Tab-separated table of N, CA and C in Angstrom:
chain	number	residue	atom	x	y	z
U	1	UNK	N	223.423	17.655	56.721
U	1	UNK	CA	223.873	16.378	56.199
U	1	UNK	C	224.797	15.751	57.230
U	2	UNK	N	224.226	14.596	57.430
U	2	UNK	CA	225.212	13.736	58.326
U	2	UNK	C	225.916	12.478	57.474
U	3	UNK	N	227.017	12.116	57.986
U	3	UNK	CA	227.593	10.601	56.907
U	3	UNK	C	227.688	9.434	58.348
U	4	UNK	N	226.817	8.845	58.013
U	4	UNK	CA	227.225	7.355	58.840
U	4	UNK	C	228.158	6.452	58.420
U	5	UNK	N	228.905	6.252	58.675
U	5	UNK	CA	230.255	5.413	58.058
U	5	UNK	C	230.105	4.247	59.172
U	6	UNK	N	230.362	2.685	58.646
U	6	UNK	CA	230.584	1.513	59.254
U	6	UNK	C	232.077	1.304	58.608
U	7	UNK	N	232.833	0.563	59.515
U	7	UNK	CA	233.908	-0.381	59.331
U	7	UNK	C	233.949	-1.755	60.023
U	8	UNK	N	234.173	-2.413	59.339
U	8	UNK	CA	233.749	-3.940	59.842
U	8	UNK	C	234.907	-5.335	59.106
U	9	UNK	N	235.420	-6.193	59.889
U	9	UNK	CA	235.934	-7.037	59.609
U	9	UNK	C	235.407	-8.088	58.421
U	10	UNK	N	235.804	-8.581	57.590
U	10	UNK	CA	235.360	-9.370	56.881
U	10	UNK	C	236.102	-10.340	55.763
U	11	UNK	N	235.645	-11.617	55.368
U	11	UNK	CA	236.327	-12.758	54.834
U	11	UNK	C	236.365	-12.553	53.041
U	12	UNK	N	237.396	-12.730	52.718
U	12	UNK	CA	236.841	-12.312	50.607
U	12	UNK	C	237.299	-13.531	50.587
U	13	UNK	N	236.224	-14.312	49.959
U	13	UNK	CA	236.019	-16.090	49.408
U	13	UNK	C	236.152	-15.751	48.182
U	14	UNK	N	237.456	-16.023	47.383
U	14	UNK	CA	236.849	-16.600	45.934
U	14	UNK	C	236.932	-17.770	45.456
U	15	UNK	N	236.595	-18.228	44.492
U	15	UNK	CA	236.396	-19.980	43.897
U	15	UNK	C	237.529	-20.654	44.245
U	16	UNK	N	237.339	-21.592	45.640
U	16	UNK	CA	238.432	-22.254	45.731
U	16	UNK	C	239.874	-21.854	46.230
U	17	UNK	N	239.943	-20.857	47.051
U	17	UNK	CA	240.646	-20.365	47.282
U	17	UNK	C	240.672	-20.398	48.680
U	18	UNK	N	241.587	-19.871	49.487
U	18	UNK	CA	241.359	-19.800	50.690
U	18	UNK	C	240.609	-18.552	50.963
U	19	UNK	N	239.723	-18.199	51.985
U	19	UNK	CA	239.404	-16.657	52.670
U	19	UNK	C	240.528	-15.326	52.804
U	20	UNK	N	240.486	-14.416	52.505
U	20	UNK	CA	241.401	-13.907	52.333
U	20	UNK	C	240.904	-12.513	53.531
U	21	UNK	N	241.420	-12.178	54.278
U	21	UNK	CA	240.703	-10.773	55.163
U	21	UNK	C	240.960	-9.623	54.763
U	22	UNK	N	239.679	-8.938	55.044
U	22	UNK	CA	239.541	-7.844	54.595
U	22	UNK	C	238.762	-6.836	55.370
U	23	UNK	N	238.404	-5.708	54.762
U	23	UNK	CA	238.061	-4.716	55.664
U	23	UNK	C	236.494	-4.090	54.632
U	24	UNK	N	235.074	-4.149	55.549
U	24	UNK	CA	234.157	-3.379	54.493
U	24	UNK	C	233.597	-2.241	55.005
U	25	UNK	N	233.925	-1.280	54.536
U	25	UNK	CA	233.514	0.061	54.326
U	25	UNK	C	231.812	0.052	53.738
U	26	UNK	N	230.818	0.925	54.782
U	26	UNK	CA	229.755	1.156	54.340
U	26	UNK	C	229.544	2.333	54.844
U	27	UNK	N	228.511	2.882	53.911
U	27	UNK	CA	228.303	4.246	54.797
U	27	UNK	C	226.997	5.043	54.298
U	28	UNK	N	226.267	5.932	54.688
U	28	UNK	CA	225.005	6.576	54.306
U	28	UNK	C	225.219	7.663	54.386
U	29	UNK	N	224.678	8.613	53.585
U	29	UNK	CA	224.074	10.318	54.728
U	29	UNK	C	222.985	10.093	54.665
U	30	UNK	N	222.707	11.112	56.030
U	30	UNK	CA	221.483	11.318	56.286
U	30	UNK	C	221.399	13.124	56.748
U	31	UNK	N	220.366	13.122	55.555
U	31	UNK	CA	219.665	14.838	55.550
U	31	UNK	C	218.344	14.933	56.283
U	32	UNK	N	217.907	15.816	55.965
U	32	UNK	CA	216.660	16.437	56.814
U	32	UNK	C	216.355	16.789	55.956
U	33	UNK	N	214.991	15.168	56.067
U	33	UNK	CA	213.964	15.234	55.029
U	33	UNK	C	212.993	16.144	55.362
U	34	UNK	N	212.976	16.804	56.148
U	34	UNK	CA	211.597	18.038	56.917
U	34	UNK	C	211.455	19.426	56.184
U	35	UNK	N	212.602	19.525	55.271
U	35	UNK	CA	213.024	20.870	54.958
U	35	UNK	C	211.472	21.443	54.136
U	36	UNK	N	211.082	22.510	54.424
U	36	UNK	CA	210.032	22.670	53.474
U	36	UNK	C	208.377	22.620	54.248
U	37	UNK	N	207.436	23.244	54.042
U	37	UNK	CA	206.405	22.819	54.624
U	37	UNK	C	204.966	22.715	53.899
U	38	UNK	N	205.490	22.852	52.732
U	38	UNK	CA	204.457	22.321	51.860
U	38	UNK	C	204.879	21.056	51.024
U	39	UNK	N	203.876	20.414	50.763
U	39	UNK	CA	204.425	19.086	49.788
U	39	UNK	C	205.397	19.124	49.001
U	40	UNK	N	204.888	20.174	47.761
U	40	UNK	CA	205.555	20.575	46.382
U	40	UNK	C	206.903	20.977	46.778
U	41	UNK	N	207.185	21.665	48.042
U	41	UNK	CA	208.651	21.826	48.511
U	41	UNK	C	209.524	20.723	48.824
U	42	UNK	N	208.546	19.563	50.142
U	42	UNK	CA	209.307	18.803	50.364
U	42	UNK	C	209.468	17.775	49.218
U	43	UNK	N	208.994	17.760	48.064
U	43	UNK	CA	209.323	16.449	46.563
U	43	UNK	C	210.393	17.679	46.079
U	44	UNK	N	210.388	18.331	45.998
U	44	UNK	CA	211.645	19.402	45.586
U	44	UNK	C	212.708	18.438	46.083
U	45	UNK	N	213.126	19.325	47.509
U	45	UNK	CA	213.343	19.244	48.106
U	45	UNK	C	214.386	17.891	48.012
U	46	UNK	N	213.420	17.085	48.179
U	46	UNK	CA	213.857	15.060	47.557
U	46	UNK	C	214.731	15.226	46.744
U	47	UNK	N	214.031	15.763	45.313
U	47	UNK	CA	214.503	15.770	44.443
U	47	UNK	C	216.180	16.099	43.992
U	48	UNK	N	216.231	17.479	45.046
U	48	UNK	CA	217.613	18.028	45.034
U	48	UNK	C	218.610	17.440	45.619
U	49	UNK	N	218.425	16.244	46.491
U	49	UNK	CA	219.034	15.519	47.166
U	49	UNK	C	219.628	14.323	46.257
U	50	UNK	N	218.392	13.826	45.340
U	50	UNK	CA	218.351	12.589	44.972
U	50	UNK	C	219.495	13.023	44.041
U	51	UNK	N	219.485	14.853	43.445
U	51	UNK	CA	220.465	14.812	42.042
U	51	UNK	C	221.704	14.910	43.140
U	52	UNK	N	222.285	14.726	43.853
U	52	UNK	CA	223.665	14.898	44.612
U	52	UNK	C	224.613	13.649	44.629
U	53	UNK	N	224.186	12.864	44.347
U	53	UNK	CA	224.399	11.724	44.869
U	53	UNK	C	225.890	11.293	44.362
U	54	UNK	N	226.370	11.617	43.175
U	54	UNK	CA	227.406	11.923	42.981
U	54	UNK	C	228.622	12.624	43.781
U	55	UNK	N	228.138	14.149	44.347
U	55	UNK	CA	229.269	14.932	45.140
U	55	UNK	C	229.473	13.640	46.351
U	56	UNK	N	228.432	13.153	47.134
U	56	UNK	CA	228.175	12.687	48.088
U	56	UNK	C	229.131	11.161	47.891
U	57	UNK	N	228.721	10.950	46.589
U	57	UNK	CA	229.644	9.328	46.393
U	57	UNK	C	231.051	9.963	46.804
U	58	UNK	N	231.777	10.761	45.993
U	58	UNK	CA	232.959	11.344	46.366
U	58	UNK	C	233.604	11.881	47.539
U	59	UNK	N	232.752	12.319	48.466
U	59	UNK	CA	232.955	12.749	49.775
U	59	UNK	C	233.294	11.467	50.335
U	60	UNK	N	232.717	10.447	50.424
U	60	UNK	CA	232.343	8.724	50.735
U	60	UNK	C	234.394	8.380	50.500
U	61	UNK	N	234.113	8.193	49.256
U	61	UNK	CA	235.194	8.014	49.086
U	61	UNK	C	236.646	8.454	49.385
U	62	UNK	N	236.726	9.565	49.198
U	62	UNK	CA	237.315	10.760	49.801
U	62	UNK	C	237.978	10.170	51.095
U	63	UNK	N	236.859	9.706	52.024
U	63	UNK	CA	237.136	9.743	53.201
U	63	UNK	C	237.566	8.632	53.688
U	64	UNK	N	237.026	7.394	52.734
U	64	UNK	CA	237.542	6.283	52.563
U	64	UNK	C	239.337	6.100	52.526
U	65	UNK	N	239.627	6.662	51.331
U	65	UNK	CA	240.577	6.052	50.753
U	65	UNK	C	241.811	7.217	51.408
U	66	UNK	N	241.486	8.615	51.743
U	66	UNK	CA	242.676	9.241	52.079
U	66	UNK	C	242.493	9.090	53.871
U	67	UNK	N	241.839	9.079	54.545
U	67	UNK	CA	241.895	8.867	56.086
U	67	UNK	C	241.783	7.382	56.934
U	68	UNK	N	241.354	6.620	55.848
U	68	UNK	CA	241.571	5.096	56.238
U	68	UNK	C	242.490	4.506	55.268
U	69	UNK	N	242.951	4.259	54.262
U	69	UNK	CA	244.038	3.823	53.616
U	69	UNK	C	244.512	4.335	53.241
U	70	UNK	N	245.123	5.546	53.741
U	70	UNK	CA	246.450	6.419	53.146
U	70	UNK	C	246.599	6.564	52.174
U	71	UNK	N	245.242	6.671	50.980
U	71	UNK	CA	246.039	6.767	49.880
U	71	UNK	C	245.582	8.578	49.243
U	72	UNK	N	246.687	8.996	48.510
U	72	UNK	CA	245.521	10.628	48.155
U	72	UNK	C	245.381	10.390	46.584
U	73	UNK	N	244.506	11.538	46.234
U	73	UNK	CA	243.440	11.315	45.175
U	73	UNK	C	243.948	10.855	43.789
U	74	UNK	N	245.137	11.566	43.580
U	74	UNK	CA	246.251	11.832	42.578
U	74	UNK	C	246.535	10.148	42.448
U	75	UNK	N	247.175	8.969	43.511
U	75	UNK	CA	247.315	7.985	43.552
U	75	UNK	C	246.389	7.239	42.531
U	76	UNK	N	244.922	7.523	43.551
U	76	UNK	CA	243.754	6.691	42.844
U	76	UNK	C	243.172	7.047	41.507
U	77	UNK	N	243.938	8.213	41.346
U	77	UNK	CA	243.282	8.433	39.555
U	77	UNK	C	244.401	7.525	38.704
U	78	UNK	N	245.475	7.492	39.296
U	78	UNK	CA	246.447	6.854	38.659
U	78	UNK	C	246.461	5.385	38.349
U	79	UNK	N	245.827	4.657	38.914
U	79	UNK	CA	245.956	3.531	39.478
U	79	UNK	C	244.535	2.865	38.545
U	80	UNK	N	243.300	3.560	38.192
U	80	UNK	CA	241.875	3.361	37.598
U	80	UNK	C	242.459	3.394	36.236
């Protein structure tokens, strides 16, 4: 598993307001879809990936919010 993370400059427009700057966070993993060498393995395979997506949101975040905005986890439960 790899995580591609973007950071990128960007404008938040709301109704009438001025632009306000900001910062957008994007990001992917990317696995190795090869695993397996029969079909029925590699749709497995998919499959076990597709149910992760959760741990993976959290890692995302994780990495977001405590190594780019200083904040730790305890904060952000507090704060939701």
């Amino acid at each position: 598993m790899k995580l591609n993370l973007g950071v990128a400059e960007a404008l938040l427009q709301l109704q009438d307001a001025e632009p306000t700057p900001a910062v957008l966070f994007s990001g992917n993993f990317q696995y190795d879809e090869n695993a397996g060498e029969l079909e029925g393995e590699k749709l497995q395979h998919l499959y076990k990936l597709l149910e992760n997506w959760q741990p993976d949101l959290e890692v995302y975040r994780e990495i977001v919010n405590q190594r780019f905005l200083g904040q730790e986890t305890e904060e952000l439960a507090a704060a939701a």
